[in-house]
């Protein structure tokens, strides 16, 4: 993949974004596998939602975004949705493991 700084056309920019999107989805698949593991490990369904952990995960993502020069509020919004979706996914997996 060409570096963003080396792009000379919108076609190159779009190709880079498309390639990154594939990598992001692949990494999300791994993250969701961890959610499946969490659902298997947690004995109590009530432990699936942990507001303190949720806040920490979002704060960590925002701090990392700020550190590397990415807008932290945008990352915070993305991580809010990611964490909420992960919690819903984990609830579904928790229920499936015990059905």
Short mmCIF file of C-alpha atoms in Angstrom, two decimals:
data_model
loop_
_atom_site.label_atom_id
_atom_site.label_comp_id
_atom_site.label_asym_id
_atom_site.label_seq_id
_atom_site.Cartn_x
_atom_site.Cartn_y
_atom_site.Cartn_z
CA UNK A 1 0.00 0.00 0.00
CA UNK A 2 1.25 3.46 -0.86
CA UNK A 3 1.83 5.87 2.03
CA UNK A 4 -0.70 8.70 2.28
CA UNK A 5 2.08 11.26 1.85
CA UNK A 6 3.04 9.65 -1.46
CA UNK A 7 -0.45 9.70 -2.99
CA UNK A 8 -0.67 11.66 -6.22
CA UNK A 9 -4.29 10.89 -7.15
CA UNK A 10 -7.66 10.29 -5.55
CA UNK A 11 -7.53 6.75 -6.92
CA UNK A 12 -4.44 6.11 -4.78
CA UNK A 13 -6.10 7.72 -1.74
CA UNK A 14 -9.23 5.61 -2.18
CA UNK A 15 -7.23 2.42 -2.72
CA UNK A 16 -5.34 3.10 0.52
CA UNK A 17 -8.55 3.76 2.44
CA UNK A 18 -10.17 0.61 1.04
CA UNK A 19 -7.14 -1.48 2.02
CA UNK A 20 -7.16 -0.02 5.53
CA UNK A 21 -10.89 -0.67 5.87
CA UNK A 22 -10.28 -4.36 5.20
CA UNK A 23 -7.58 -4.42 7.90
CA UNK A 24 -9.84 -2.58 10.36
CA UNK A 25 -12.65 -5.11 9.82
CA UNK A 26 -10.19 -7.99 10.25
CA UNK A 27 -9.03 -6.48 13.55
CA UNK A 28 -12.64 -6.00 14.64
CA UNK A 29 -13.23 -9.69 13.97
CA UNK A 30 -10.44 -10.50 16.42
CA UNK A 31 -11.87 -8.03 18.95
CA UNK A 32 -15.26 -9.74 18.72
CA UNK A 33 -13.60 -13.12 19.23
CA UNK A 34 -12.33 -11.70 22.53
CA UNK A 35 -15.92 -10.74 23.35
CA UNK A 36 -16.94 -14.35 22.70
CA UNK A 37 -14.18 -15.47 25.07
CA UNK A 38 -15.38 -13.00 27.71
CA UNK A 39 -18.93 -14.34 27.39
CA UNK A 40 -17.65 -17.88 27.85
CA UNK A 41 -15.53 -16.95 30.89
CA UNK A 42 -17.95 -14.71 32.80
CA UNK A 43 -20.12 -16.82 35.09
CA UNK A 44 -22.65 -14.05 35.78
CA UNK A 45 -24.63 -12.37 32.98
CA UNK A 46 -24.64 -9.19 35.04
CA UNK A 47 -20.86 -8.99 34.65
CA UNK A 48 -21.21 -8.45 30.90
CA UNK A 49 -21.98 -4.74 31.32
CA UNK A 50 -19.20 -3.03 33.28
CA UNK A 51 -19.59 0.74 33.11
CA UNK A 52 -16.21 1.38 34.76
CA UNK A 53 -14.46 -0.80 32.17
CA UNK A 54 -16.43 0.84 29.35
CA UNK A 55 -15.34 4.30 30.51
CA UNK A 56 -11.72 3.17 30.80
CA UNK A 57 -11.68 1.63 27.31
CA UNK A 58 -13.09 4.81 25.76
CA UNK A 59 -10.75 7.05 27.77
CA UNK A 60 -7.76 4.92 26.71
CA UNK A 61 -8.75 5.16 23.03
CA UNK A 62 -9.19 8.94 23.29
CA UNK A 63 -5.85 9.35 25.04
CA UNK A 64 -4.10 7.29 22.37
CA UNK A 65 -5.82 9.31 19.66
CA UNK A 66 -4.63 12.56 21.25
CA UNK A 67 -1.12 11.17 21.60
CA UNK A 68 -0.85 10.36 17.90
CA UNK A 69 -2.69 13.42 16.60
CA UNK A 70 -6.09 11.96 15.75
CA UNK A 71 -9.19 13.88 16.92
CA UNK A 72 -9.98 12.35 20.35
CA UNK A 73 -13.67 13.28 20.27
CA UNK A 74 -14.14 11.48 16.95
CA UNK A 75 -12.35 8.42 18.32
CA UNK A 76 -14.45 8.67 21.50
CA UNK A 77 -17.65 8.65 19.45
CA UNK A 78 -16.46 5.64 17.43
CA UNK A 79 -15.40 3.77 20.58
CA UNK A 80 -18.73 4.51 22.29
CA UNK A 81 -20.51 2.71 19.46
CA UNK A 82 -17.88 -0.03 19.31
CA UNK A 83 -18.09 -0.75 23.04
CA UNK A 84 -21.90 -0.68 23.09
CA UNK A 85 -21.99 -3.02 20.08
CA UNK A 86 -19.44 -5.27 21.77
CA UNK A 87 -21.54 -5.41 24.94
CA UNK A 88 -24.65 -6.36 22.94
CA UNK A 89 -22.64 -9.00 21.08
CA UNK A 90 -21.27 -10.38 24.34
CA UNK A 91 -24.78 -10.61 25.84
CA UNK A 92 -25.87 -12.63 22.80
CA UNK A 93 -22.86 -14.95 23.09
CA UNK A 94 -23.38 -15.29 26.87
CA UNK A 95 -26.97 -16.37 26.28
CA UNK A 96 -25.98 -18.79 23.50
CA UNK A 97 -23.37 -20.47 25.69
CA UNK A 98 -25.97 -21.17 28.34
CA UNK A 99 -28.97 -22.06 26.19
#
